[in-house]
mmCIF file of C-alpha atoms in Angstrom:
data_model
loop_
_atom_site.group_PDB
_atom_site.id
_atom_site.type_symbol
_atom_site.label_atom_id
_atom_site.label_comp_id
_atom_site.label_asym_id
_atom_site.label_seq_id
_atom_site.Cartn_x
_atom_site.Cartn_y
_atom_site.Cartn_z
ATOM 1 C CA MET A 1 -0.010 -0.115 0.014
ATOM 2 C CA THR A 2 1.047 3.179 -0.554
ATOM 3 C CA GLU A 3 -0.220 7.077 0.440
ATOM 4 C CA SER A 4 -1.100 8.979 -2.536
ATOM 5 C CA VAL A 5 1.109 11.277 -4.017
ATOM 6 C CA ARG A 6 0.750 14.991 -2.935
ATOM 7 C CA ARG A 7 2.776 18.190 -2.594
ATOM 8 C CA ALA A 8 3.833 19.699 0.889
ATOM 9 C CA ALA A 9 3.108 23.100 2.217
ATOM 10 C CA PRO A 10 6.281 25.425 2.196
ATOM 11 C CA ALA A 11 7.876 24.433 5.627
ATOM 12 C CA PHE A 12 11.440 24.023 5.779
ATOM 13 C CA PRO A 13 13.616 23.051 8.636
ATOM 14 C CA SER A 14 15.405 25.856 10.050
ATOM 15 C CA ALA A 15 18.810 23.821 9.725
ATOM 16 C CA VAL A 16 19.696 21.286 7.141
ATOM 17 C CA LEU A 17 22.981 19.268 6.749
ATOM 18 C CA LEU A 18 23.497 17.696 3.343
ATOM 19 C CA ALA A 19 26.000 15.092 3.359
ATOM 20 C CA GLY A 20 27.548 14.613 -0.132
ATOM 21 C CA ALA A 21 26.755 16.949 -3.109
ATOM 22 C CA GLY A 22 27.311 15.147 -6.313
ATOM 23 C CA LYS A 23 24.801 15.272 -9.072
ATOM 24 C CA MET A 24 21.699 14.167 -6.920
ATOM 25 C CA GLY A 25 23.011 15.879 -3.714
ATOM 26 C CA GLY A 26 23.755 19.210 -5.570
ATOM 27 C CA ALA A 27 20.433 18.719 -7.703
ATOM 28 C CA MET A 28 18.490 18.871 -4.332
ATOM 29 C CA ALA A 29 20.771 21.741 -2.806
ATOM 30 C CA ARG A 30 19.771 23.717 -6.147
ATOM 31 C CA GLY A 31 15.971 22.892 -5.797
ATOM 32 C CA TRP A 32 15.891 23.589 -2.220
ATOM 33 C CA LEU A 33 17.126 26.930 -2.366
ATOM 34 C CA ALA A 34 15.023 27.901 -5.519
ATOM 35 C CA ALA A 35 12.198 26.812 -3.573
ATOM 36 C CA GLY A 36 12.555 29.110 -0.801
ATOM 37 C CA LEU A 37 15.292 27.476 1.706
ATOM 38 C CA ALA A 38 17.095 30.183 3.282
ATOM 39 C CA PRO A 39 20.769 30.158 2.550
ATOM 40 C CA GLN A 40 21.931 30.173 6.111
ATOM 41 C CA ALA A 41 19.989 27.242 6.901
ATOM 42 C CA LEU A 42 21.995 24.917 4.760
ATOM 43 C CA ARG A 43 25.454 23.445 5.116
ATOM 44 C CA VAL A 44 26.756 21.121 2.876
ATOM 45 C CA VAL A 45 29.804 18.611 3.167
ATOM 46 C CA GLU A 46 31.317 17.682 0.020
ATOM 47 C CA PRO A 47 35.226 17.279 0.180
ATOM 48 C CA ARG A 48 35.426 17.314 -3.676
ATOM 49 C CA PRO A 49 32.846 20.111 -4.915
ATOM 50 C CA SER A 50 32.347 20.499 -8.587
ATOM 51 C CA PRO A 51 33.256 23.955 -10.032
ATOM 52 C CA GLU A 52 29.509 24.577 -10.308
ATOM 53 C CA LEU A 53 28.680 23.620 -6.568
ATOM 54 C CA GLU A 54 31.394 26.116 -5.549
ATOM 55 C CA ALA A 55 29.875 28.653 -7.324
ATOM 56 C CA LEU A 56 26.455 28.274 -6.241
ATOM 57 C CA ALA A 57 27.981 28.227 -2.738
ATOM 58 C CA ARG A 58 29.391 31.757 -3.675
ATOM 59 C CA ALA A 59 26.256 33.077 -5.126
ATOM 60 C CA ARG A 60 23.722 31.965 -2.886
ATOM 61 C CA GLY A 61 26.056 32.029 0.706
ATOM 62 C CA PHE A 62 25.266 28.691 2.261
ATOM 63 C CA ALA A 63 28.401 27.140 3.921
ATOM 64 C CA LEU A 64 30.315 24.669 1.996
ATOM 65 C CA LEU A 65 32.514 22.655 3.984
ATOM 66 C CA ASP A 66 35.112 19.745 3.511
ATOM 67 C CA ALA A 67 34.358 17.817 6.524
ATOM 68 C CA PRO A 68 31.433 17.220 9.242
ATOM 69 C CA PRO A 69 31.036 20.506 11.309
ATOM 70 C CA TRP A 70 31.739 19.879 15.246
ATOM 71 C CA ASP A 71 28.653 22.066 15.984
ATOM 72 C CA GLY A 72 25.196 22.822 15.250
ATOM 73 C CA ALA A 73 23.085 19.848 15.367
ATOM 74 C CA PRO A 74 20.677 19.893 12.027
ATOM 75 C CA ASP A 75 16.851 19.342 11.982
ATOM 76 C CA VAL A 76 17.422 17.261 8.752
ATOM 77 C CA LEU A 77 20.381 15.242 7.976
ATOM 78 C CA VAL A 78 20.214 14.341 4.435
ATOM 79 C CA LEU A 79 22.879 11.498 3.307
ATOM 80 C CA ALA A 80 23.678 11.847 -0.300
ATOM 81 C CA ILE A 81 27.128 9.981 -0.151
ATOM 82 C CA LYS A 82 28.001 6.940 -2.097
ATOM 83 C CA PRO A 83 26.202 3.922 -1.029
ATOM 84 C CA GLN A 84 29.257 1.937 -0.845
ATOM 85 C CA ALA A 85 30.715 4.563 1.475
ATOM 86 C CA LEU A 86 27.702 3.993 4.111
ATOM 87 C CA ASP A 87 30.334 3.622 6.971
ATOM 88 C CA GLU A 88 31.270 7.267 6.425
ATOM 89 C CA ALA A 89 28.023 8.174 7.647
ATOM 90 C CA ARG A 90 29.525 7.473 11.163
ATOM 91 C CA ALA A 91 31.138 10.752 11.170
ATOM 92 C CA PHE A 92 28.010 12.371 11.278
ATOM 93 C CA ALA A 93 26.703 10.712 14.539
ATOM 94 C CA PRO A 94 27.684 13.292 16.672
ATOM 95 C CA LEU A 95 25.153 15.763 14.829
ATOM 96 C CA ALA A 96 22.489 13.098 14.533
ATOM 97 C CA GLY A 97 20.909 13.169 17.985
ATOM 98 C CA GLU A 98 17.074 12.635 18.996
ATOM 99 C CA ARG A 99 15.719 15.890 17.366
ATOM 100 C CA ALA A 100 17.493 15.193 13.986
ATOM 101 C CA VAL A 101 15.591 13.462 11.090
ATOM 102 C CA VAL A 102 18.111 11.413 8.979
ATOM 103 C CA LEU A 103 16.908 11.531 5.176
ATOM 104 C CA SER A 104 18.885 8.917 3.131
ATOM 105 C CA ILE A 105 18.772 8.787 -0.591
ATOM 106 C CA LEU A 106 21.611 5.852 -0.593
ATOM 107 C CA ALA A 107 20.065 3.549 -2.975
ATOM 108 C CA GLY A 108 19.965 -0.185 -1.732
ATOM 109 C CA LYS A 109 20.526 0.960 1.739
ATOM 110 C CA SER A 110 17.777 0.171 4.173
ATOM 111 C CA VAL A 111 16.515 2.162 6.923
ATOM 112 C CA ALA A 112 18.167 -0.419 9.393
ATOM 113 C CA ASP A 113 21.315 -0.039 7.527
ATOM 114 C CA VAL A 114 21.384 3.884 8.287
ATOM 115 C CA ALA A 115 20.059 3.457 11.829
ATOM 116 C CA ALA A 116 22.948 1.170 12.618
ATOM 117 C CA ARG A 117 25.588 3.980 11.809
ATOM 118 C CA LEU A 118 23.194 6.868 13.297
ATOM 119 C CA PRO A 119 21.583 5.004 16.368
ATOM 120 C CA ASP A 120 20.752 8.074 18.154
ATOM 121 C CA ALA A 121 18.791 9.831 15.280
ATOM 122 C CA GLY A 122 15.525 10.742 15.953
ATOM 123 C CA ALA A 123 14.146 8.936 12.886
ATOM 124 C CA VAL A 124 15.395 7.572 9.617
ATOM 125 C CA VAL A 125 13.430 8.501 6.261
ATOM 126 C CA ARG A 126 14.456 6.533 3.355
ATOM 127 C CA ALA A 127 14.116 7.986 -0.378
ATOM 128 C CA MET A 128 14.399 6.907 -3.811
ATOM 129 C CA PRO A 129 14.322 9.993 -6.085
ATOM 130 C CA ASN A 130 15.115 9.950 -10.017
ATOM 131 C CA LEU A 131 16.941 12.126 -12.106
ATOM 132 C CA PRO A 132 14.260 14.758 -13.183
ATOM 133 C CA ALA A 133 14.598 15.643 -9.584
ATOM 134 C CA ALA A 134 17.828 17.708 -10.924
ATOM 135 C CA VAL A 135 15.002 19.823 -13.041
ATOM 136 C CA GLY A 136 12.302 20.002 -10.079
ATOM 137 C CA ARG A 137 10.191 17.402 -12.035
ATOM 138 C CA GLY A 138 11.317 14.156 -9.966
ATOM 139 C CA MET A 139 9.402 11.372 -8.795
ATOM 140 C CA THR A 140 10.368 10.206 -4.809
ATOM 141 C CA GLY A 141 9.592 7.114 -3.083
ATOM 142 C CA LEU A 142 9.688 7.512 0.757
ATOM 143 C CA TYR A 143 9.421 5.238 3.892
ATOM 144 C CA CYS A 144 9.936 5.594 7.413
ATOM 145 C CA ALA A 145 9.854 2.786 9.989
ATOM 146 C CA THR A 146 8.496 5.061 12.656
ATOM 147 C CA ALA A 147 5.927 7.567 12.922
ATOM 148 C CA LEU A 148 7.216 11.038 12.177
ATOM 149 C CA ASP A 149 6.026 13.934 14.154
ATOM 150 C CA PRO A 150 3.541 16.116 11.748
ATOM 151 C CA ALA A 151 5.759 19.012 11.685
ATOM 152 C CA ARG A 152 8.741 17.065 10.940
ATOM 153 C CA ARG A 153 7.044 15.139 8.339
ATOM 154 C CA ILE A 154 5.901 18.379 6.792
ATOM 155 C CA GLU A 155 9.560 19.375 6.739
ATOM 156 C CA ILE A 156 10.874 16.167 5.036
ATOM 157 C CA GLU A 157 7.903 16.628 2.163
ATOM 158 C CA THR A 158 8.876 20.102 1.877
ATOM 159 C CA LEU A 159 12.485 19.093 0.830
ATOM 160 C CA ILE A 160 11.467 16.571 -1.353
ATOM 161 C CA GLY A 161 8.646 18.286 -2.711
ATOM 162 C CA ALA A 162 11.146 21.045 -3.851
ATOM 163 C CA THR A 163 12.563 18.684 -6.358
ATOM 164 C CA GLY A 164 9.190 17.324 -7.636
ATOM 165 C CA ALA A 165 6.448 14.780 -6.398
ATOM 166 C CA PHE A 166 6.645 12.108 -4.026
ATOM 167 C CA GLU A 167 4.866 9.127 -2.694
ATOM 168 C CA TRP A 168 4.869 7.467 0.720
ATOM 169 C CA LEU A 169 5.508 3.591 1.078
ATOM 170 C CA ALA A 170 3.819 1.660 4.015
ATOM 171 C CA ASP A 171 6.378 -1.328 3.505
ATOM 172 C CA GLU A 172 10.085 -0.908 2.940
ATOM 173 C CA ALA A 173 10.312 -3.843 0.650
ATOM 174 C CA LEU A 174 8.225 -1.787 -1.905
ATOM 175 C CA MET A 175 11.335 0.573 -2.360
ATOM 176 C CA ASP A 176 12.482 -2.053 -5.123
ATOM 177 C CA ALA A 177 9.651 -1.443 -7.090
ATOM 178 C CA VAL A 178 9.817 2.115 -6.866
ATOM 179 C CA THR A 179 13.448 1.698 -7.815
ATOM 180 C CA ALA A 180 12.425 -0.405 -10.685
ATOM 181 C CA VAL A 181 9.468 1.753 -11.739
ATOM 182 C CA SER A 182 10.313 5.490 -11.305
ATOM 183 C CA GLY A 183 14.189 5.063 -10.262
ATOM 184 C CA SER A 184 15.370 3.524 -13.365
ATOM 185 C CA GLY A 185 12.115 4.677 -15.621
ATOM 186 C CA PRO A 186 13.646 7.885 -16.970
ATOM 187 C CA ALA A 187 16.165 5.260 -18.888
ATOM 188 C CA TYR A 188 12.973 3.643 -20.347
ATOM 189 C CA VAL A 189 11.595 7.022 -21.677
ATOM 190 C CA PHE A 190 15.056 7.975 -23.061
ATOM 191 C CA TYR A 191 15.464 4.504 -24.757
ATOM 192 C CA LEU A 192 11.940 4.844 -26.391
ATOM 193 C CA VAL A 193 13.061 8.021 -27.963
ATOM 194 C CA GLU A 194 15.700 6.462 -29.621
ATOM 195 C CA CYS A 195 13.765 3.472 -30.661
ATOM 196 C CA LEU A 196 10.987 5.634 -32.071
ATOM 197 C CA ALA A 197 13.742 7.791 -33.887
ATOM 198 C CA ARG A 198 15.137 4.622 -35.405
ATOM 199 C CA ALA A 199 11.468 3.384 -36.264
ATOM 200 C CA GLY A 200 11.170 6.513 -38.283
ATOM 201 C CA GLU A 201 14.670 6.042 -39.969
ATOM 202 C CA ALA A 202 13.408 2.885 -40.920
ATOM 203 C CA GLN A 203 10.728 4.531 -42.429
ATOM 204 C CA GLY A 204 12.884 6.917 -44.896
ATOM 205 C CA LEU A 205 13.280 9.703 -42.419
ATOM 206 C CA ALA A 206 16.668 11.331 -42.127
ATOM 207 C CA PRO A 207 18.358 10.614 -38.725
ATOM 208 C CA GLU A 208 18.393 14.477 -37.614
ATOM 209 C CA ALA A 209 14.790 14.694 -38.560
ATOM 210 C CA ALA A 210 13.775 11.175 -36.892
ATOM 211 C CA ALA A 211 15.494 12.225 -33.949
ATOM 212 C CA ARG A 212 13.768 15.707 -33.488
ATOM 213 C CA LEU A 213 10.124 14.056 -34.098
ATOM 214 C CA ALA A 214 10.816 11.553 -31.591
ATOM 215 C CA ARG A 215 12.127 13.495 -28.978
ATOM 216 C CA ALA A 216 9.398 16.308 -29.396
ATOM 217 C CA THR A 217 6.536 13.955 -29.542
ATOM 218 C CA ILE A 218 7.632 12.255 -26.231
ATOM 219 C CA GLU A 219 8.106 16.214 -24.370
ATOM 220 C CA GLY A 220 4.530 16.861 -25.537
ATOM 221 C CA ALA A 221 2.995 13.877 -24.492
ATOM 222 C CA GLY A 222 4.656 13.892 -20.963
ATOM 223 C CA GLU A 223 3.530 17.535 -20.889
ATOM 224 C CA LEU A 224 0.149 16.499 -21.834
ATOM 225 C CA LEU A 225 0.167 14.072 -18.813
ATOM 226 C CA ARG A 226 1.406 16.993 -16.675
ATOM 227 C CA LEU A 227 -1.558 19.195 -17.506
ATOM 228 C CA SER A 228 -4.191 16.427 -17.355
ATOM 229 C CA PRO A 229 -3.728 14.798 -13.979
ATOM 230 C CA ASP A 230 -7.369 13.738 -13.817
ATOM 231 C CA SER A 231 -7.342 12.052 -16.765
ATOM 232 C CA PRO A 232 -5.770 8.408 -16.745
ATOM 233 C CA ALA A 233 -3.627 7.803 -19.393
ATOM 234 C CA SER A 234 -5.754 5.122 -20.907
ATOM 235 C CA THR A 235 -8.254 8.226 -21.678
ATOM 236 C CA LEU A 236 -5.331 10.051 -23.290
ATOM 237 C CA ARG A 237 -4.472 7.252 -25.317
ATOM 238 C CA GLU A 238 -8.131 6.597 -26.716
ATOM 239 C CA ASN A 239 -8.329 10.284 -27.400
ATOM 240 C CA VAL A 240 -5.655 10.026 -30.068
ATOM 241 C CA THR A 241 -7.122 7.079 -31.319
ATOM 242 C CA SER A 242 -9.407 7.119 -34.056
ATOM 243 C CA PRO A 243 -11.044 3.822 -34.763
ATOM 244 C CA GLY A 244 -9.328 2.274 -37.944
ATOM 245 C CA GLY A 245 -6.872 4.698 -38.079
ATOM 246 C CA THR A 246 -3.157 4.861 -38.113
ATOM 247 C CA THR A 247 -2.802 5.043 -34.541
ATOM 248 C CA ALA A 248 -5.050 1.818 -33.919
ATOM 249 C CA ALA A 249 -2.969 0.035 -36.633
ATOM 250 C CA ALA A 250 0.255 0.814 -34.550
ATOM 251 C CA LEU A 251 -1.568 -0.101 -31.163
ATOM 252 C CA LYS A 252 -2.593 -3.232 -32.361
ATOM 253 C CA VAL A 253 0.781 -4.478 -32.457
ATOM 254 C CA LEU A 254 1.836 -2.557 -29.104
ATOM 255 C CA MET A 255 -1.181 -4.008 -27.468
ATOM 256 C CA ALA A 256 -0.563 -7.672 -28.690
ATOM 257 C CA ASP A 257 -0.273 -10.586 -26.279
ATOM 258 C CA ASP A 258 3.559 -10.110 -26.963
ATOM 259 C CA GLY A 259 3.744 -6.600 -27.214
ATOM 260 C CA LEU A 260 4.750 -3.738 -25.122
ATOM 261 C CA GLU A 261 2.962 -4.816 -21.921
ATOM 262 C CA PRO A 262 4.609 -7.905 -21.113
ATOM 263 C CA LEU A 263 7.925 -6.493 -22.340
ATOM 264 C CA MET A 264 7.896 -3.905 -19.586
ATOM 265 C CA ARG A 265 6.608 -6.287 -16.953
ATOM 266 C CA ARG A 266 9.570 -8.339 -17.481
ATOM 267 C CA ALA A 267 11.966 -5.086 -17.834
ATOM 268 C CA VAL A 268 10.261 -3.889 -14.463
ATOM 269 C CA GLU A 269 11.097 -7.203 -12.631
ATOM 270 C CA ALA A 270 14.922 -7.784 -13.900
ATOM 271 C CA ALA A 271 15.359 -3.996 -12.590
ATOM 272 C CA ARG A 272 13.301 -5.046 -9.260
ATOM 273 C CA ARG A 273 15.068 -8.312 -8.839
ATOM 274 C CA ARG A 274 18.663 -6.495 -9.596
ATOM 275 C CA ALA A 275 17.875 -3.742 -6.737
ATOM 276 C CA THR A 276 17.313 -6.769 -4.159
ATOM 277 C CA GLU A 277 20.424 -8.533 -5.126
ATOM 278 C CA LEU A 278 22.167 -5.058 -4.837
ATOM 279 C CA ALA A 279 20.578 -4.525 -1.378
ATOM 280 C CA GLY A 280 22.299 -7.889 -0.301
#
């Protein structure tokens, strides 16, 4: 079971410590600042900052550190280090006391994995964001093993909501399914663009034109989905499908017993299975 996707009312924590600011961590920081997090409320620990992160710190005025600070416990400690470096999280234990909520985006690392390194934290929330979070259009699965104080829950939702939509999960075991659907999902869409373009080339279109047609088509369809939140995808599909027309002819192939749905089921199952293997 999951809880419906919704966006949080703006209520940022008063103190956020971001541990790790690679592609995803840096994208989250940019999203928070753009959505209204006060720069003085943010500290970022990144021993190897990119030039872009250094420029952002200079422009916005948040603290960029190369090691964990020794004072000023945060309301929320965001773990965005590499999953294989989880043991490095122990360095943040003095800052992860009872009042701190740990928000972990470490792929494949359970709430228990994180809590074992930061045993005094008030709560651990596990998150699985995806690449579109970098442009504020992400989808993130969330799980917490304990009940969060309503105010702290809103703070977490505000941080995640600044990068896109989110979905609370009732069972941590479902996180592997989230990884397979939305975590890896953008790659499936990008590959669809590649396949559609190559199909156009096979019909005689120049490669550049086929690529532009395929890319713009997927972009437009995605925007139509976004602007039609109350319309199921099936309804939108039916709206562009005239009986006996060209779209219907193509869908007859895609919706066959050996068509796109069973292929996608196999792909998602492969991703879920691999996520479970990587988690150990």
